[in-house]
Amino acid sequence: YDKIPRSDIDIAYDNSMQNPGIGVFEKMTSGGYLGGLCDYTLRTAAREGVFQNGFAPDKTIDTIDVNDFLTDGAGVLGDYFQAEADMAAAKEILLNIVIRAGRLLALQMAAVAVKAAKENDRVCMTIEGTTYEKMYGLKKEALTVLLTYLDSIGIKADVISVELAVLKGCAIAGLSR
């Protein structure tokens, strides 16, 4: 999962973290990584002169901050960006990072569906996680790309929600020993 194309910013951010180069694909779709990547990207954009008033908030931006800003322009980022042009540029940058995460998630799920559908043209899958469920635009992008692609290759997919799926899976694994 380390062959996914990455930008210079992706690589620099990954190199600033523990275990650079490890779990690259998963990091790029993870909520914990996504917020930090957004913060790093906005700070890089500021150094490159994208924002009239720079970008140096007192705290590191996290995934919740990104979601608040993309949802309604609120929160730390909404308070920080006062110039309309800066706000629009920040939204475009952040939305593109989120959309990419949704597309990468779709890619990952499509690979699983294609493998699973070798014997059948119908699959049932669950996708879960707070970031998937709550991040502005991510779920919509992931499902649109995933279902359109699977349909184009003749695979019918049902994407369902399972409450506390990870906890239940761990319980089943523990009881199966």
PDB file of C-alpha atoms in Angstrom:
ATOM      1  CA  TYR A   1       0.000   0.000   0.000  1.00  0.00           C
ATOM      2  CA  ASP A   2       2.932   2.359  -0.401  1.00  0.00           C
ATOM      3  CA  LYS A   3       2.730   2.844  -4.179  1.00  0.00           C
ATOM      4  CA  ILE A   4      -0.003   5.477  -4.166  1.00  0.00           C
ATOM      5  CA  PRO A   5       1.168   8.712  -5.807  1.00  0.00           C
ATOM      6  CA  ARG A   6       1.907  11.400  -3.235  1.00  0.00           C
ATOM      7  CA  SER A   7       2.698  15.079  -3.522  1.00  0.00           C
ATOM      8  CA  ASP A   8       5.780  16.776  -2.105  1.00  0.00           C
ATOM      9  CA  ILE A   9       3.613  17.978   0.782  1.00  0.00           C
ATOM     10  CA  ASP A  10       2.396  14.431   1.503  1.00  0.00           C
ATOM     11  CA  ILE A  11       5.958  13.151   1.603  1.00  0.00           C
ATOM     12  CA  ALA A  12       7.246  16.028   3.744  1.00  0.00           C
ATOM     13  CA  TYR A  13       4.374  15.639   6.207  1.00  0.00           C
ATOM     14  CA  ASP A  14       4.849  11.877   6.403  1.00  0.00           C
ATOM     15  CA  ASN A  15       8.589  12.367   6.972  1.00  0.00           C
ATOM     16  CA  SER A  16       7.793  14.644   9.929  1.00  0.00           C
ATOM     17  CA  MET A  17       5.898  11.849  11.671  1.00  0.00           C
ATOM     18  CA  GLN A  18       6.789   8.664  13.478  1.00  0.00           C
ATOM     19  CA  ASN A  19       7.264   5.736  11.078  1.00  0.00           C
ATOM     20  CA  PRO A  20       7.583   7.669   7.808  1.00  0.00           C
ATOM     21  CA  GLY A  21       6.823   5.586   4.739  1.00  0.00           C
ATOM     22  CA  ILE A  22       4.906   2.993   6.759  1.00  0.00           C
ATOM     23  CA  GLY A  23       1.166   2.567   6.196  1.00  0.00           C
ATOM     24  CA  VAL A  24       1.108   5.399   3.676  1.00  0.00           C
ATOM     25  CA  PHE A  25      -2.196   4.440   2.067  1.00  0.00           C
ATOM     26  CA  GLU A  26      -3.974   3.988   5.371  1.00  0.00           C
ATOM     27  CA  LYS A  27      -2.588   7.276   6.688  1.00  0.00           C
ATOM     28  CA  MET A  28      -3.965   9.148   3.687  1.00  0.00           C
ATOM     29  CA  THR A  29      -7.529   8.069   4.554  1.00  0.00           C
ATOM     30  CA  SER A  30      -7.241   8.172   8.355  1.00  0.00           C
ATOM     31  CA  GLY A  31      -9.018  10.866  10.344  1.00  0.00           C
ATOM     32  CA  GLY A  32      -6.106  11.295  12.713  1.00  0.00           C
ATOM     33  CA  TYR A  33      -3.719  11.878   9.824  1.00  0.00           C
ATOM     34  CA  LEU A  34      -6.107  13.959   7.744  1.00  0.00           C
ATOM     35  CA  GLY A  35      -6.317  16.854  10.196  1.00  0.00           C
ATOM     36  CA  GLY A  36      -2.557  17.089  10.591  1.00  0.00           C
ATOM     37  CA  LEU A  37      -2.053  16.887   6.831  1.00  0.00           C
ATOM     38  CA  CYS A  38      -4.537  19.729   6.379  1.00  0.00           C
ATOM     39  CA  ASP A  39      -2.693  21.820   8.974  1.00  0.00           C
ATOM     40  CA  TYR A  40       0.672  21.096   7.342  1.00  0.00           C
ATOM     41  CA  THR A  41      -0.713  21.898   3.893  1.00  0.00           C
ATOM     42  CA  LEU A  42      -2.222  25.229   4.986  1.00  0.00           C
ATOM     43  CA  ARG A  43       1.048  26.230   6.659  1.00  0.00           C
ATOM     44  CA  THR A  44       2.969  25.268   3.504  1.00  0.00           C
ATOM     45  CA  ALA A  45       0.527  27.252   1.373  1.00  0.00           C
ATOM     46  CA  ALA A  46       1.075  30.264   3.641  1.00  0.00           C
ATOM     47  CA  ARG A  47       4.863  29.993   3.258  1.00  0.00           C
ATOM     48  CA  GLU A  48       4.339  29.939  -0.507  1.00  0.00           C
ATOM     49  CA  GLY A  49       2.263  33.132  -0.370  1.00  0.00           C
ATOM     50  CA  VAL A  50      -1.200  31.684  -1.009  1.00  0.00           C
ATOM     51  CA  PHE A  51      -2.822  33.643   1.829  1.00  0.00           C
ATOM     52  CA  GLN A  52      -2.762  37.434   2.081  1.00  0.00           C
ATOM     53  CA  ASN A  53      -2.475  37.285   5.850  1.00  0.00           C
ATOM     54  CA  GLY A  54      -0.432  34.085   6.197  1.00  0.00           C
ATOM     55  CA  PHE A  55      -1.473  31.156   8.357  1.00  0.00           C
ATOM     56  CA  ALA A  56      -0.091  30.767  11.870  1.00  0.00           C
ATOM     57  CA  PRO A  57      -2.853  29.881  14.335  1.00  0.00           C
ATOM     58  CA  ASP A  58      -1.929  29.179  17.952  1.00  0.00           C
ATOM     59  CA  LYS A  59      -2.939  25.532  17.727  1.00  0.00           C
ATOM     60  CA  THR A  60      -2.476  22.708  15.269  1.00  0.00           C
ATOM     61  CA  ILE A  61      -5.580  22.228  13.161  1.00  0.00           C
ATOM     62  CA  ASP A  62      -7.279  18.849  13.597  1.00  0.00           C
ATOM     63  CA  THR A  63      -9.891  16.900  11.664  1.00  0.00           C
ATOM     64  CA  ILE A  64     -12.765  18.401  13.669  1.00  0.00           C
ATOM     65  CA  ASP A  65     -11.544  21.906  12.841  1.00  0.00           C
ATOM     66  CA  VAL A  66     -11.407  21.030   9.143  1.00  0.00           C
ATOM     67  CA  ASN A  67     -14.919  19.583   9.241  1.00  0.00           C
ATOM     68  CA  ASP A  68     -16.325  22.631  11.054  1.00  0.00           C
ATOM     69  CA  PHE A  69     -14.764  24.966   8.503  1.00  0.00           C
ATOM     70  CA  LEU A  70     -15.908  22.999   5.453  1.00  0.00           C
ATOM     71  CA  THR A  71     -19.404  22.518   6.855  1.00  0.00           C
ATOM     72  CA  ASP A  72     -20.249  26.138   7.605  1.00  0.00           C
ATOM     73  CA  GLY A  73     -17.083  28.235   7.719  1.00  0.00           C
ATOM     74  CA  ALA A  74     -17.044  28.085  11.515  1.00  0.00           C
ATOM     75  CA  GLY A  75     -14.555  27.208  14.207  1.00  0.00           C
ATOM     76  CA  VAL A  76     -10.871  27.989  14.522  1.00  0.00           C
ATOM     77  CA  LEU A  77     -10.360  28.278  10.772  1.00  0.00           C
ATOM     78  CA  GLY A  78     -13.448  30.415  10.272  1.00  0.00           C
ATOM     79  CA  ASP A  79     -12.213  32.756  12.979  1.00  0.00           C
ATOM     80  CA  TYR A  80      -8.693  32.808  11.560  1.00  0.00           C
ATOM     81  CA  PHE A  81      -9.416  33.561   7.913  1.00  0.00           C
ATOM     82  CA  GLN A  82     -10.906  37.046   7.736  1.00  0.00           C
ATOM     83  CA  ALA A  83     -10.105  37.883   4.108  1.00  0.00           C
ATOM     84  CA  GLU A  84     -12.643  36.374   1.696  1.00  0.00           C
ATOM     85  CA  ALA A  85      -9.902  35.331  -0.747  1.00  0.00           C
ATOM     86  CA  ASP A  86      -7.985  33.547   2.030  1.00  0.00           C
ATOM     87  CA  MET A  87     -11.119  31.779   3.198  1.00  0.00           C
ATOM     88  CA  ALA A  88     -11.964  30.630  -0.345  1.00  0.00           C
ATOM     89  CA  ALA A  89      -8.412  29.393  -0.963  1.00  0.00           C
ATOM     90  CA  ALA A  90      -8.336  27.507   2.344  1.00  0.00           C
ATOM     91  CA  LYS A  91     -11.695  25.873   1.614  1.00  0.00           C
ATOM     92  CA  GLU A  92     -10.546  24.789  -1.841  1.00  0.00           C
ATOM     93  CA  ILE A  93      -7.318  23.302  -0.478  1.00  0.00           C
ATOM     94  CA  LEU A  94      -9.048  21.477   2.366  1.00  0.00           C
ATOM     95  CA  LEU A  95     -11.939  20.208   0.286  1.00  0.00           C
ATOM     96  CA  ASN A  96      -9.519  18.757  -2.252  1.00  0.00           C
ATOM     97  CA  ILE A  97      -7.647  16.902   0.494  1.00  0.00           C
ATOM     98  CA  VAL A  98     -10.934  15.470   1.797  1.00  0.00           C
ATOM     99  CA  ILE A  99     -12.134  14.535  -1.698  1.00  0.00           C
ATOM    100  CA  ARG A 100      -8.851  12.757  -2.347  1.00  0.00           C
ATOM    101  CA  ALA A 101      -9.247  10.817   0.906  1.00  0.00           C
ATOM    102  CA  GLY A 102     -12.746   9.788  -0.225  1.00  0.00           C
ATOM    103  CA  ARG A 103     -11.417   8.628  -3.585  1.00  0.00           C
ATOM    104  CA  LEU A 104      -8.611   6.676  -1.951  1.00  0.00           C
ATOM    105  CA  LEU A 105     -11.155   5.024   0.339  1.00  0.00           C
ATOM    106  CA  ALA A 106     -13.224   4.142  -2.740  1.00  0.00           C
ATOM    107  CA  LEU A 107     -10.130   2.648  -4.372  1.00  0.00           C
ATOM    108  CA  GLN A 108      -9.418   0.521  -1.332  1.00  0.00           C
ATOM    109  CA  MET A 109     -12.995  -0.715  -1.060  1.00  0.00           C
ATOM    110  CA  ALA A 110     -13.215  -1.368  -4.807  1.00  0.00           C
ATOM    111  CA  ALA A 111     -10.140  -3.602  -4.597  1.00  0.00           C
ATOM    112  CA  VAL A 112     -11.783  -5.630  -1.832  1.00  0.00           C
ATOM    113  CA  ALA A 113     -15.073  -5.836  -3.757  1.00  0.00           C
ATOM    114  CA  VAL A 114     -13.379  -6.972  -6.973  1.00  0.00           C
ATOM    115  CA  LYS A 115     -11.499  -9.682  -5.085  1.00  0.00           C
ATOM    116  CA  ALA A 116     -14.651 -10.785  -3.228  1.00  0.00           C
ATOM    117  CA  ALA A 117     -16.825 -10.777  -6.347  1.00  0.00           C
ATOM    118  CA  LYS A 118     -14.786 -13.409  -8.204  1.00  0.00           C
ATOM    119  CA  GLU A 119     -17.537 -15.939  -7.442  1.00  0.00           C
ATOM    120  CA  ASN A 120     -20.488 -13.563  -7.376  1.00  0.00           C
ATOM    121  CA  ASP A 121     -21.584 -10.292  -8.968  1.00  0.00           C
ATOM    122  CA  ARG A 122     -22.968  -8.910  -5.714  1.00  0.00           C
ATOM    123  CA  VAL A 123     -21.089  -7.828  -2.587  1.00  0.00           C
ATOM    124  CA  CYS A 124     -22.097  -6.441   0.772  1.00  0.00           C
ATOM    125  CA  MET A 125     -19.621  -4.241   2.599  1.00  0.00           C
ATOM    126  CA  THR A 126     -19.510  -2.027   5.608  1.00  0.00           C
ATOM    127  CA  ILE A 127     -17.516   1.165   5.836  1.00  0.00           C
ATOM    128  CA  GLU A 128     -17.296   2.790   9.211  1.00  0.00           C
ATOM    129  CA  GLY A 129     -15.466   5.347  11.248  1.00  0.00           C
ATOM    130  CA  THR A 130     -16.097   8.765  12.672  1.00  0.00           C
ATOM    131  CA  THR A 131     -14.236  10.539   9.882  1.00  0.00           C
ATOM    132  CA  TYR A 132     -16.119   8.573   7.218  1.00  0.00           C
ATOM    133  CA  GLU A 133     -19.462   9.327   8.823  1.00  0.00           C
ATOM    134  CA  LYS A 134     -18.905  12.958   9.823  1.00  0.00           C
ATOM    135  CA  MET A 135     -16.256  14.589   7.600  1.00  0.00           C
ATOM    136  CA  TYR A 136     -17.847  17.037   5.202  1.00  0.00           C
ATOM    137  CA  GLY A 137     -17.928  15.534   1.700  1.00  0.00           C
ATOM    138  CA  LEU A 138     -15.868  12.403   2.396  1.00  0.00           C
ATOM    139  CA  LYS A 139     -18.634   9.796   2.562  1.00  0.00           C
ATOM    140  CA  LYS A 140     -20.468  11.247  -0.434  1.00  0.00           C
ATOM    141  CA  GLU A 141     -17.300  11.244  -2.550  1.00  0.00           C
ATOM    142  CA  ALA A 142     -16.280   7.749  -1.464  1.00  0.00           C
ATOM    143  CA  LEU A 143     -19.689   6.214  -2.196  1.00  0.00           C
ATOM    144  CA  THR A 144     -20.173   8.070  -5.480  1.00  0.00           C
ATOM    145  CA  VAL A 145     -16.798   6.951  -6.829  1.00  0.00           C
ATOM    146  CA  LEU A 146     -17.038   3.423  -5.404  1.00  0.00           C
ATOM    147  CA  LEU A 147     -20.563   2.589  -6.540  1.00  0.00           C
ATOM    148  CA  THR A 148     -20.127   4.170  -9.973  1.00  0.00           C
ATOM    149  CA  TYR A 149     -16.948   2.182 -10.577  1.00  0.00           C
ATOM    150  CA  LEU A 150     -18.347  -1.123  -9.321  1.00  0.00           C
ATOM    151  CA  ASP A 151     -21.482  -0.667 -11.418  1.00  0.00           C
ATOM    152  CA  SER A 152     -19.332  -0.003 -14.495  1.00  0.00           C
ATOM    153  CA  ILE A 153     -17.629  -3.392 -14.098  1.00  0.00           C
ATOM    154  CA  GLY A 154     -20.847  -5.287 -13.344  1.00  0.00           C
ATOM    155  CA  ILE A 155     -20.572  -5.618  -9.587  1.00  0.00           C
ATOM    156  CA  LYS A 156     -23.600  -4.735  -7.500  1.00  0.00           C
ATOM    157  CA  ALA A 157     -22.689  -3.457  -4.053  1.00  0.00           C
ATOM    158  CA  ASP A 158     -24.657  -2.914  -0.893  1.00  0.00           C
ATOM    159  CA  VAL A 159     -22.880  -0.641   1.562  1.00  0.00           C
ATOM    160  CA  ILE A 160     -24.352  -1.027   5.010  1.00  0.00           C
ATOM    161  CA  SER A 161     -23.717   0.432   8.442  1.00  0.00           C
ATOM    162  CA  VAL A 162     -23.023  -1.757  11.446  1.00  0.00           C
ATOM    163  CA  GLU A 163     -23.158  -0.025  14.815  1.00  0.00           C
ATOM    164  CA  LEU A 164     -19.877  -0.542  16.721  1.00  0.00           C
ATOM    165  CA  ALA A 165     -18.541  -2.902  14.038  1.00  0.00           C
ATOM    166  CA  VAL A 166     -14.934  -2.862  15.259  1.00  0.00           C
ATOM    167  CA  LEU A 167     -15.945  -3.558  18.852  1.00  0.00           C
ATOM    168  CA  LYS A 168     -18.206  -6.415  17.757  1.00  0.00           C
ATOM    169  CA  GLY A 169     -15.505  -7.827  15.487  1.00  0.00           C
ATOM    170  CA  CYS A 170     -12.974  -7.767  18.306  1.00  0.00           C
ATOM    171  CA  ALA A 171     -15.446  -9.479  20.630  1.00  0.00           C
ATOM    172  CA  ILE A 172     -16.105 -12.212  18.071  1.00  0.00           C
ATOM    173  CA  ALA A 173     -12.369 -12.678  17.490  1.00  0.00           C
ATOM    174  CA  GLY A 174     -11.753 -12.865  21.241  1.00  0.00           C
ATOM    175  CA  LEU A 175     -14.532 -15.399  21.788  1.00  0.00           C
ATOM    176  CA  SER A 176     -13.351 -17.488  18.815  1.00  0.00           C
ATOM    177  CA  ARG A 177      -9.977 -18.335  20.380  1.00  0.00           C
TER     178      ARG A 177
END
